[in-house]
mmCIF file of C-alpha atoms in Angstrom:
data_model
loop_
_atom_site.group_PDB
_atom_site.id
_atom_site.type_symbol
_atom_site.label_atom_id
_atom_site.label_comp_id
_atom_site.label_asym_id
_atom_site.label_seq_id
_atom_site.Cartn_x
_atom_site.Cartn_y
_atom_site.Cartn_z
ATOM 1 C CA MET A 1 0.000 0.000 0.000
ATOM 2 C CA LYS A 2 1.441 3.351 -1.058
ATOM 3 C CA THR A 3 1.875 6.114 1.502
ATOM 4 C CA THR A 4 -0.556 8.904 0.685
ATOM 5 C CA ILE A 5 -0.956 12.589 1.463
ATOM 6 C CA ASP A 6 -3.696 11.461 3.871
ATOM 7 C CA ASP A 7 -1.161 9.293 5.742
ATOM 8 C CA ILE A 8 1.240 12.200 6.088
ATOM 9 C CA ALA A 9 -1.576 14.631 6.973
ATOM 10 C CA LEU A 10 -2.684 12.331 9.788
ATOM 11 C CA THR A 11 0.679 12.911 11.472
ATOM 12 C CA PHE A 12 0.303 16.713 11.289
ATOM 13 C CA ILE A 13 -2.993 17.014 13.152
ATOM 14 C CA PRO A 14 -2.440 18.819 16.463
ATOM 15 C CA LYS A 15 -3.110 16.604 19.487
ATOM 16 C CA VAL A 16 -3.083 13.414 17.369
ATOM 17 C CA GLY A 17 -0.062 11.378 18.395
ATOM 18 C CA PRO A 18 1.042 7.913 17.306
ATOM 19 C CA ARG A 19 -1.463 6.046 19.494
ATOM 20 C CA THR A 20 -4.417 8.139 18.327
ATOM 21 C CA ALA A 21 -3.331 7.783 14.694
ATOM 22 C CA ALA A 22 -3.160 3.989 15.135
ATOM 23 C CA TRP A 23 -6.601 4.022 16.793
ATOM 24 C CA LEU A 24 -8.064 6.030 13.902
ATOM 25 C CA ILE A 25 -6.609 3.595 11.358
ATOM 26 C CA GLU A 26 -8.043 0.707 13.391
ATOM 27 C CA CYS A 27 -11.477 2.365 13.478
ATOM 28 C CA PHE A 28 -11.642 3.399 9.825
ATOM 29 C CA GLY A 29 -9.191 1.118 7.991
ATOM 30 C CA SER A 30 -7.017 3.755 6.316
ATOM 31 C CA ALA A 31 -6.024 7.403 6.523
ATOM 32 C CA ALA A 32 -8.172 8.093 3.445
ATOM 33 C CA GLU A 33 -11.209 6.691 5.267
ATOM 34 C CA VAL A 34 -10.375 8.764 8.362
ATOM 35 C CA PHE A 35 -10.394 11.935 6.270
ATOM 36 C CA GLY A 36 -13.493 10.744 4.418
ATOM 37 C CA ALA A 37 -15.488 10.478 7.641
ATOM 38 C CA GLY A 38 -17.740 13.272 8.829
ATOM 39 C CA MET A 39 -17.393 15.050 12.154
ATOM 40 C CA GLY A 40 -20.221 13.088 13.741
ATOM 41 C CA GLU A 41 -18.723 9.772 12.713
ATOM 42 C CA LEU A 42 -15.275 10.782 13.984
ATOM 43 C CA ILE A 43 -16.766 11.718 17.356
ATOM 44 C CA GLU A 44 -19.071 8.686 17.643
ATOM 45 C CA LYS A 45 -16.936 5.920 16.148
ATOM 46 C CA ALA A 46 -13.479 7.035 17.317
ATOM 47 C CA GLY A 47 -14.428 9.003 20.417
ATOM 48 C CA LEU A 48 -12.596 12.141 19.307
ATOM 49 C CA ASN A 49 -13.261 15.534 20.817
ATOM 50 C CA GLU A 50 -14.957 18.111 18.617
ATOM 51 C CA ARG A 51 -11.838 20.198 17.944
ATOM 52 C CA ILE A 52 -9.817 17.250 16.615
ATOM 53 C CA ALA A 53 -12.780 15.892 14.642
ATOM 54 C CA LYS A 54 -13.252 19.319 13.052
ATOM 55 C CA ALA A 55 -9.558 19.544 12.082
ATOM 56 C CA ILE A 56 -9.793 16.136 10.423
ATOM 57 C CA ALA A 57 -13.098 16.804 8.667
ATOM 58 C CA ARG A 58 -11.775 20.125 7.301
ATOM 59 C CA LYS A 59 -8.508 18.487 6.210
ATOM 60 C CA GLU A 60 -6.606 21.298 7.912
ATOM 61 C CA SER A 61 -3.309 19.394 7.859
ATOM 62 C CA HIS A 62 -3.298 18.563 4.143
ATOM 63 C CA LYS A 63 -1.550 21.701 2.903
ATOM 64 C CA LYS A 64 1.365 21.030 5.263
ATOM 65 C CA ALA A 65 1.386 17.352 4.229
ATOM 66 C CA GLU A 66 1.552 18.296 0.552
ATOM 67 C CA LYS A 67 4.566 20.526 1.235
ATOM 68 C CA GLU A 68 6.182 17.662 3.147
ATOM 69 C CA ALA A 69 5.627 15.288 0.215
ATOM 70 C CA VAL A 70 7.239 17.780 -2.186
ATOM 71 C CA PHE A 71 10.205 18.183 0.173
ATOM 72 C CA CYS A 72 10.588 14.398 0.327
ATOM 73 C CA GLU A 73 10.469 14.102 -3.445
ATOM 74 C CA GLU A 74 13.096 16.836 -3.876
ATOM 75 C CA HIS A 75 15.477 15.204 -1.382
ATOM 76 C CA GLY A 76 15.039 11.506 -2.156
ATOM 77 C CA ILE A 77 13.294 10.815 1.150
ATOM 78 C CA ILE A 78 10.661 8.097 1.199
ATOM 79 C CA PRO A 79 7.669 8.363 3.547
ATOM 80 C CA LEU A 80 6.414 4.983 4.690
ATOM 81 C CA ALA A 81 3.062 4.503 6.443
ATOM 82 C CA ALA A 82 2.489 1.843 9.097
ATOM 83 C CA THR A 83 -0.159 0.323 6.814
ATOM 84 C CA SER A 84 2.503 -0.485 4.209
ATOM 85 C CA GLN A 85 3.855 -4.026 3.918
ATOM 86 C CA GLU A 86 7.387 -2.577 3.892
ATOM 87 C CA TYR A 87 6.954 -0.915 7.312
ATOM 88 C CA PRO A 88 9.388 -2.570 9.750
ATOM 89 C CA GLU A 89 7.592 -5.274 11.759
ATOM 90 C CA LEU A 90 9.753 -4.728 14.834
ATOM 91 C CA LEU A 91 8.798 -1.062 14.889
ATOM 92 C CA LYS A 92 5.107 -2.016 14.778
ATOM 93 C CA GLU A 93 5.623 -3.893 18.042
ATOM 94 C CA CYS A 94 6.114 -0.552 19.821
ATOM 95 C CA GLY A 95 2.788 0.645 21.171
ATOM 96 C CA ASP A 96 3.483 4.193 20.035
ATOM 97 C CA HIS A 97 5.125 3.552 16.670
ATOM 98 C CA PRO A 98 4.888 6.506 14.298
ATOM 99 C CA HIS A 99 2.229 6.226 11.617
ATOM 100 C CA VAL A 100 4.743 7.477 9.045
ATOM 101 C CA VAL A 101 8.502 7.010 9.103
ATOM 102 C CA TYR A 102 10.757 8.719 6.606
ATOM 103 C CA TYR A 103 13.826 6.976 5.283
ATOM 104 C CA LYS A 104 16.670 7.331 2.883
ATOM 105 C CA GLY A 105 18.866 4.366 2.038
ATOM 106 C CA ASP A 106 18.338 0.674 2.649
ATOM 107 C CA LEU A 107 15.154 -0.016 4.576
ATOM 108 C CA GLN A 108 16.244 -3.641 4.997
ATOM 109 C CA ALA A 109 18.776 -2.477 7.606
ATOM 110 C CA LEU A 110 15.858 -2.129 10.027
ATOM 111 C CA LYS A 111 15.202 -5.859 9.788
ATOM 112 C CA ARG A 112 18.672 -6.821 11.017
ATOM 113 C CA ARG A 113 19.984 -7.248 14.556
ATOM 114 C CA ALA A 114 20.455 -3.767 15.980
ATOM 115 C CA VAL A 115 22.546 -2.276 18.754
ATOM 116 C CA SER A 116 21.750 1.200 19.960
ATOM 117 C CA MET A 117 24.670 3.452 20.852
ATOM 118 C CA VAL A 118 24.094 6.864 22.393
ATOM 119 C CA GLY A 119 25.986 9.174 24.701
ATOM 120 C CA THR A 120 27.098 12.638 25.585
ATOM 121 C CA ARG A 121 27.158 15.498 23.108
ATOM 122 C CA SER A 122 30.543 16.584 24.484
ATOM 123 C CA ILE A 123 32.687 13.735 23.233
ATOM 124 C CA THR A 124 36.178 13.216 24.632
ATOM 125 C CA GLN A 125 39.106 11.465 22.980
ATOM 126 C CA TYR A 126 38.425 8.515 25.269
ATOM 127 C CA GLY A 127 34.762 8.476 24.162
ATOM 128 C CA GLN A 128 35.806 8.532 20.505
ATOM 129 C CA ARG A 129 38.213 5.623 21.046
ATOM 130 C CA ALA A 130 35.595 3.658 23.015
ATOM 131 C CA CYS A 131 33.024 4.186 20.288
ATOM 132 C CA ASP A 132 35.448 2.980 17.633
ATOM 133 C CA LEU A 133 36.503 -0.007 19.757
ATOM 134 C CA LEU A 134 32.889 -1.044 20.421
ATOM 135 C CA ALA A 135 32.002 -0.800 16.726
ATOM 136 C CA GLY A 136 35.078 -2.817 15.784
ATOM 137 C CA GLU A 137 34.326 -5.551 18.332
ATOM 138 C CA LEU A 138 30.684 -5.662 17.219
ATOM 139 C CA ALA A 139 31.726 -5.958 13.559
ATOM 140 C CA ALA A 140 33.993 -8.881 14.438
ATOM 141 C CA LEU A 141 31.277 -10.681 16.432
ATOM 142 C CA LEU A 142 28.171 -9.782 14.390
ATOM 143 C CA PRO A 143 29.157 -8.534 10.931
ATOM 144 C CA ASP A 144 25.502 -8.206 9.877
ATOM 145 C CA ALA A 145 24.586 -5.978 12.851
ATOM 146 C CA VAL A 146 23.308 -2.428 12.551
ATOM 147 C CA ILE A 147 24.315 0.409 14.859
ATOM 148 C CA VAL A 148 21.419 2.724 15.679
ATOM 149 C CA SER A 149 22.069 6.222 16.998
ATOM 150 C CA GLY A 150 20.639 9.715 17.009
ATOM 151 C CA LEU A 151 23.124 11.321 14.573
ATOM 152 C CA SER A 152 23.536 14.298 16.887
ATOM 153 C CA PHE A 153 26.746 15.859 18.141
ATOM 154 C CA GLY A 154 29.239 13.869 20.204
ATOM 155 C CA ILE A 155 28.834 10.122 20.643
ATOM 156 C CA ASP A 156 25.646 10.033 18.560
ATOM 157 C CA GLY A 157 27.572 11.437 15.601
ATOM 158 C CA ALA A 158 30.643 9.278 16.196
ATOM 159 C CA CYS A 159 28.631 6.036 16.202
ATOM 160 C CA PRO A 160 27.631 6.039 12.524
ATOM 161 C CA ARG A 161 31.163 7.009 11.475
ATOM 162 C CA ALA A 162 32.608 4.155 13.554
ATOM 163 C CA ALA A 163 30.018 1.733 12.159
ATOM 164 C CA MET A 164 30.862 2.636 8.578
ATOM 165 C CA ALA A 165 34.604 2.501 9.273
ATOM 166 C CA HIS A 166 34.152 -1.121 10.359
ATOM 167 C CA GLY A 167 31.782 -2.114 7.551
ATOM 168 C CA LEU A 168 28.580 -2.080 9.615
ATOM 169 C CA ALA A 169 25.280 -0.612 8.521
ATOM 170 C CA THR A 170 23.971 2.320 10.505
ATOM 171 C CA VAL A 171 20.538 3.792 11.161
ATOM 172 C CA ALA A 172 19.966 7.308 12.459
ATOM 173 C CA VAL A 173 16.767 8.027 14.370
ATOM 174 C CA LEU A 174 16.047 11.726 14.160
ATOM 175 C CA PRO A 175 13.604 13.524 16.466
ATOM 176 C CA THR A 176 13.285 16.588 14.274
ATOM 177 C CA PRO A 177 11.147 17.637 11.333
ATOM 178 C CA LEU A 178 12.766 16.720 8.031
ATOM 179 C CA ARG A 179 13.598 20.353 7.216
ATOM 180 C CA ASN A 180 15.660 20.653 10.416
ATOM 181 C CA VAL A 181 18.027 17.741 9.757
#
């Protein structure tokens, strides 16, 4: 199933987080059906408050979602809805998994054994050496492993570099809007 503007728009509705988005998909079957429902149905069937139901019924988040889709297209970023068969199964196991994840690169890396490495933003020489040593040891023991980090300053930035230096795949989990990366 292809990720749609409706899928992206669902993530931009104020006060609708991952759990509410999942609940809406469960109630209506798809993001398109959520946005196709009337206010009364959104309130009755999904138990939404009037303000959120009104925002959905008016499709207030669609303009922002369309801009996001254009940005993705321009930068080779692929949005992937939780309703897609390609969405990582392990991520779906989290009760508050995002309805849409955005990726660039090899999505299959998310299906491999992962080790999360995070740390201080003020990295020391010792921290840099430790990061490199851990990545090297991991590569020797589990050459198909993936190092997951936040791609921030310090240790989070050193982890992907160490992973790549030792031939490991790396995944960065970013907590920011795409335009702020």
